[in-house]
Short mmCIF file of C-alpha atoms in Angstrom, two decimals:
data_model
loop_
_atom_site.label_atom_id
_atom_site.label_comp_id
_atom_site.label_asym_id
_atom_site.label_seq_id
_atom_site.Cartn_x
_atom_site.Cartn_y
_atom_site.Cartn_z
CA LEU A 22 -24.99 16.91 -30.93
CA CYS A 23 -25.70 13.76 -32.92
CA ALA A 24 -29.31 14.89 -33.53
CA PHE A 25 -28.06 17.83 -35.61
CA MET A 26 -25.29 16.07 -37.55
CA PRO A 27 -26.09 12.35 -37.42
CA GLU A 28 -24.09 11.33 -40.48
CA LEU A 29 -20.92 13.07 -39.38
CA LEU A 30 -21.11 12.46 -35.64
CA TYR A 31 -23.36 9.53 -34.77
CA ASN A 32 -22.33 7.24 -37.62
CA LYS A 33 -18.64 8.15 -37.36
CA GLY A 34 -18.20 8.58 -33.62
CA ALA A 35 -20.78 6.42 -31.81
CA PHE A 36 -19.66 3.29 -30.02
CA SER A 37 -20.38 -0.17 -31.35
CA PHE A 38 -18.13 -3.16 -30.83
CA LYS A 39 -19.27 -4.72 -34.11
CA LEU A 40 -18.31 -1.58 -36.03
CA ILE A 41 -14.95 -1.51 -34.28
CA GLN A 42 -14.39 -5.14 -35.28
CA ASP A 43 -15.37 -4.47 -38.88
CA THR A 44 -13.59 -1.14 -39.37
CA ASN A 45 -10.89 -1.12 -36.65
CA GLU A 46 -12.15 2.31 -35.56
CA TYR A 47 -10.90 2.03 -31.99
CA TYR A 48 -11.18 5.77 -31.53
CA ARG A 49 -14.92 5.17 -30.95
CA PHE A 50 -14.05 4.14 -27.35
CA ILE A 51 -13.27 7.84 -26.78
CA THR A 52 -15.31 9.81 -29.32
CA SER A 53 -18.58 8.27 -28.16
CA VAL A 54 -18.02 9.85 -24.73
CA PHE A 55 -18.25 13.36 -26.20
CA LEU A 56 -21.39 12.74 -28.26
CA HIS A 57 -24.96 12.94 -26.96
CA ALA A 58 -28.23 11.97 -28.55
CA ASP A 59 -30.03 15.22 -27.78
CA THR A 60 -30.01 18.29 -25.55
CA ASP A 61 -31.78 16.52 -22.67
CA HIS A 62 -29.15 13.79 -22.71
CA LEU A 63 -26.34 16.33 -22.61
CA LEU A 64 -27.92 18.50 -19.90
CA SER A 65 -28.70 15.56 -17.61
CA ASN A 66 -25.06 14.45 -17.74
CA MET A 67 -23.78 17.99 -17.26
CA LEU A 68 -25.99 18.46 -14.19
CA VAL A 69 -24.50 15.39 -12.52
CA LEU A 70 -21.02 16.61 -13.38
CA PHE A 71 -21.83 20.05 -12.01
CA PHE A 72 -23.07 18.75 -8.65
CA LEU A 73 -20.70 15.81 -8.20
CA GLY A 74 -17.83 16.09 -10.66
CA ASN A 75 -16.67 19.54 -9.57
CA SER A 76 -16.37 18.54 -5.90
CA LEU A 77 -14.77 15.21 -6.79
CA GLU A 78 -12.20 16.90 -9.02
CA SER A 79 -11.32 19.30 -6.18
CA ASN A 80 -10.81 16.31 -3.91
CA LEU A 81 -8.81 14.14 -6.31
CA GLY A 82 -6.95 16.74 -8.32
CA HIS A 83 -7.14 17.27 -12.07
CA LEU A 84 -4.99 14.34 -13.21
CA ARG A 85 -6.54 11.65 -11.03
CA TYR A 86 -10.01 12.90 -11.88
CA VAL A 87 -9.34 12.79 -15.62
CA ILE A 88 -7.92 9.26 -15.30
CA LEU A 89 -10.98 8.08 -13.37
CA TYR A 90 -13.37 9.82 -15.78
CA PHE A 91 -11.97 8.38 -19.00
CA LEU A 92 -11.23 4.91 -17.63
CA SER A 93 -14.81 4.71 -16.35
CA ALA A 94 -16.08 5.72 -19.79
CA ILE A 95 -13.86 3.15 -21.50
CA GLY A 96 -14.83 0.53 -18.90
CA GLY A 97 -18.48 1.14 -19.68
CA ASN A 98 -17.82 0.66 -23.39
CA ILE A 99 -15.87 -2.53 -22.68
CA LEU A 100 -18.75 -4.04 -20.69
CA SER A 101 -21.07 -2.92 -23.49
CA SER A 102 -18.81 -4.83 -25.92
CA ILE A 103 -19.03 -7.96 -23.75
CA TYR A 104 -22.83 -7.60 -23.77
CA GLU A 105 -22.82 -7.34 -27.57
CA ILE A 106 -20.64 -10.44 -27.92
CA ASN A 107 -22.70 -12.56 -25.50
CA PHE A 108 -26.11 -11.57 -26.84
CA GLY A 109 -25.16 -11.18 -30.49
CA SER A 110 -26.75 -7.76 -30.73
CA MET A 111 -25.39 -4.55 -32.19
CA ILE A 112 -25.55 -1.54 -29.87
CA MET A 113 -24.94 1.98 -31.13
CA SER A 114 -24.39 4.21 -28.12
CA VAL A 115 -23.21 7.74 -27.36
CA GLY A 116 -22.82 9.77 -24.19
CA ALA A 117 -20.67 10.13 -21.11
CA SER A 118 -22.98 8.04 -18.95
CA GLY A 119 -20.27 5.45 -18.23
CA ALA A 120 -17.99 8.22 -17.01
CA ILE A 121 -20.87 9.79 -15.03
CA PHE A 122 -21.56 6.49 -13.26
CA GLY A 123 -17.84 6.20 -12.56
CA VAL A 124 -17.98 9.63 -10.89
CA MET A 125 -21.01 8.54 -8.86
CA ALA A 126 -19.19 5.40 -7.76
CA ALA A 127 -16.15 7.44 -6.71
CA VAL A 128 -18.31 9.80 -4.64
CA PHE A 129 -20.05 6.77 -3.10
CA VAL A 130 -16.66 5.39 -1.99
CA LEU A 131 -15.69 8.78 -0.53
CA ILE A 132 -18.91 8.90 1.47
CA ILE A 133 -18.27 5.41 2.86
CA VAL A 134 -14.65 6.04 3.88
CA ARG A 135 -15.58 9.43 5.40
CA GLY A 136 -18.05 7.85 7.81
CA GLY A 137 -21.31 8.14 5.86
CA ARG A 138 -21.17 11.78 4.73
CA TRP A 139 -18.99 13.77 2.36
CA ASN A 140 -19.41 17.35 1.15
CA SER A 141 -22.98 17.53 2.57
CA ILE A 142 -23.94 14.33 0.72
CA SER A 143 -25.20 11.52 2.94
CA PHE A 144 -24.85 7.80 2.33
CA SER A 145 -28.60 7.23 1.93
CA ARG A 146 -28.96 10.15 -0.49
CA MET A 147 -26.14 8.91 -2.72
CA LEU A 148 -27.35 5.31 -2.60
CA LEU A 149 -30.85 6.42 -3.62
CA MET A 150 -29.39 8.44 -6.51
CA ILE A 151 -27.41 5.42 -7.77
CA ILE A 152 -30.39 3.06 -7.50
CA TYR A 153 -32.71 5.53 -9.21
CA SER A 154 -30.21 6.16 -12.03
CA LEU A 155 -29.78 2.44 -12.68
CA TYR A 156 -33.52 1.84 -12.43
CA SER A 157 -34.24 4.65 -14.90
CA GLY A 158 -31.85 3.06 -17.34
CA PHE A 159 -33.53 -0.34 -17.09
CA ILE A 160 -37.04 0.96 -17.62
CA SER A 161 -36.09 3.33 -20.45
CA GLU A 162 -35.70 2.39 -24.08
CA ASN A 163 -32.50 2.79 -26.09
CA VAL A 164 -30.33 3.05 -22.96
CA ASN A 165 -27.02 1.20 -22.76
CA ASN A 166 -27.27 -0.13 -19.20
CA ALA A 167 -24.17 -2.27 -19.69
CA GLY A 168 -22.22 0.95 -20.23
CA HIS A 169 -23.67 2.41 -17.02
CA ILE A 170 -22.82 -0.65 -14.94
CA GLY A 171 -19.37 -0.99 -16.49
CA GLY A 172 -18.56 2.66 -15.76
CA PHE A 173 -19.80 2.28 -12.19
CA ILE A 174 -17.67 -0.82 -11.57
CA VAL A 175 -14.52 0.78 -13.01
CA GLY A 176 -15.10 4.00 -11.06
CA LEU A 177 -15.62 2.00 -7.89
CA VAL A 178 -12.42 -0.01 -8.38
CA ILE A 179 -10.30 3.04 -9.30
CA MET A 180 -11.56 5.05 -6.32
CA ILE A 181 -10.84 2.17 -3.95
CA LEU A 182 -7.33 1.95 -5.42
CA TYR A 183 -6.90 5.72 -4.96
CA TYR A 184 -7.97 5.36 -1.33
CA LEU A 185 -5.64 2.42 -0.67
CA ILE A 186 -2.71 4.21 -2.34
CA GLU A 187 -3.42 7.32 -0.27
CA LYS A 188 -3.57 5.29 2.94
CA LEU A 189 -0.37 3.45 1.99
CA ALA A 190 1.37 6.76 1.30
CA GLU A 191 0.07 8.10 4.61
CA TYR A 192 1.32 4.96 6.36
CA ASP A 193 4.72 5.31 4.68
CA THR A 194 4.87 8.98 5.70
CA ASN A 195 3.96 8.16 9.29
CA LEU A 196 6.41 5.26 9.32
CA LEU A 197 9.17 7.48 7.92
CA GLU A 198 8.37 10.16 10.50
CA LYS A 199 8.40 7.53 13.24
CA ILE A 200 11.75 6.19 12.03
CA GLN A 201 13.17 9.71 11.90
CA ASN A 202 11.90 10.42 15.43
CA GLU A 203 13.38 7.16 16.70
CA LYS A 204 16.64 7.98 14.92
CA GLN A 205 16.67 11.41 16.56
CA GLU A 206 16.00 9.81 19.95
CA LEU A 207 18.84 7.35 19.39
CA GLU A 208 21.13 10.19 18.38
CA ASN A 209 20.13 12.10 21.51
CA GLU A 210 20.73 9.01 23.64
CA LYS A 211 24.10 8.50 21.93
CA LYS A 212 24.96 12.13 22.63
CA VAL A 213 24.06 11.66 26.31
CA LEU A 214 26.09 8.44 26.44
CA ASP A 215 29.03 10.20 24.77
CA GLU A 216 28.80 12.98 27.35
CA GLN A 217 28.64 10.43 30.15
CA LYS A 218 31.58 8.58 28.62
CA ALA A 219 33.51 11.85 28.44
CA GLU A 220 32.70 12.48 32.10
CA VAL A 221 33.84 8.96 32.98
CA GLU A 222 37.06 9.47 31.03
CA SER A 223 37.59 12.81 32.76
CA THR A 224 36.94 11.24 36.15
CA LYS A 225 39.25 8.38 35.25
CA LYS A 226 42.00 10.83 34.32
CA THR A 227 41.44 12.71 37.57
CA ILE A 228 41.67 9.47 39.54
CA VAL A 229 44.82 8.46 37.66
CA ALA A 230 46.32 11.90 38.31
CA LYS A 231 45.46 11.64 41.99
CA LYS A 232 46.88 8.11 42.13
CA ASN A 233 50.08 9.32 40.52
CA ALA A 234 50.23 12.17 43.04
CA VAL A 235 49.66 9.68 45.85
CA ASP A 236 52.36 7.43 44.41
CA VAL A 237 54.74 10.40 44.35
CA VAL A 238 53.87 11.21 47.95
CA VAL A 239 54.31 7.59 48.96
CA LYS A 240 57.64 7.40 47.18
CA GLU A 241 58.75 10.63 48.82
CA LYS A 242 57.62 9.30 52.16
CA ASN A 243 59.48 6.07 51.61
CA ARG A 244 62.54 8.04 50.57
CA LEU A 245 62.32 10.16 53.71
CA VAL A 246 61.78 7.10 55.85
CA THR A 247 64.73 5.44 54.23
CA SER A 248 66.81 8.57 54.70
CA LEU A 249 65.75 8.87 58.31
CA SER A 250 66.53 5.22 58.93
CA ALA A 251 69.96 5.68 57.45
CA GLU A 252 70.58 8.76 59.55
CA GLU A 253 69.27 6.94 62.58
CA LYS A 254 71.61 4.04 61.94
CA GLU A 255 74.48 6.44 61.39
CA LEU A 256 73.65 8.26 64.59
CA GLN A 257 73.34 4.99 66.42
CA GLN A 258 76.67 3.94 65.03
CA GLN A 259 78.23 7.19 66.13
CA ILE A 260 76.78 6.76 69.59
CA GLU A 261 78.08 3.24 69.81
CA ASN A 262 81.46 4.37 68.58
CA GLY A 263 81.45 7.16 71.17
CA LEU A 264 80.64 4.74 73.95
CA SER A 265 83.41 2.43 72.84
CA GLU A 266 85.94 5.24 73.04
CA GLU A 267 84.85 6.06 76.58
CA GLU A 268 85.29 2.48 77.64
CA ILE A 269 88.76 2.43 76.20
CA ARG A 270 89.66 5.46 78.24
#
C-alpha cells in the first residue's frame, strides 16, 4: 500500500502523464493499477471484483477477462492523460478503479444482451450501481474521475466487441453446419439419382436384350416364312410338273 511506503511505491509507481513525459516511465500505466492509497481503497475495489469480476471471468474465460481488465485500466489512464493535457493539471493517481469500471461496463453489456438480467443481477440494479459509483467519484475529493470514465468506456467497447465476435463465430458455425447439411442433402439426392440412373440403365439393357430377342425371333420367323415359301413354290412346281406329265400321256 502506498500509505505504508509512499516514497518507494507512490512516487515510483503512481500514474501521472506529466511524470511519464518527463521521465519516460511508461511502466506507470501498469504499476499504478496495483497500488492503492489505503486499505479502504483496496477493499472497496476487491469487493467489486469479488461480486462482479469472479462471475465475469467465469463467463469470458481467463484470457479475455485479463485483456478486458488491463485494457480498461490503461484506457482509464489514457483518458486521465487527456484530462491532464487539456486542463494543464498534474494528477497523481493509483488504484484499479479504471479496470473496475471496465468490469462494471462489461457486466452491464451482458445484462443488456441477456434480456435485462444476468447472474441474478438486474438491469436497474446494475445501472444504479454505475450511476452511484460515478456520482461518488464526482462528489469526493482526490478521485480521478477521468480514469473511471475512461475505464468504463474501454470496458464497454471491448465487451461489445466480444459479443459481436461471439455472434459472428456463432453465425459462421451455424452457416457451416447449414452448408454441411445442404451438402449432405445434395449427396443423398445425388445417390438417389445415381440409383435411379442405374435402374434406368438396367431397364434400358433389359429392353435392348428383349429387342434383340424379338429381332432374333423375327429373323427366325422370316427365315421360316422364306423357307416355307420356297418349299411351297417347289411343291407347286412339282405339282405343275406332275400335271404336265399327265397331259402328255
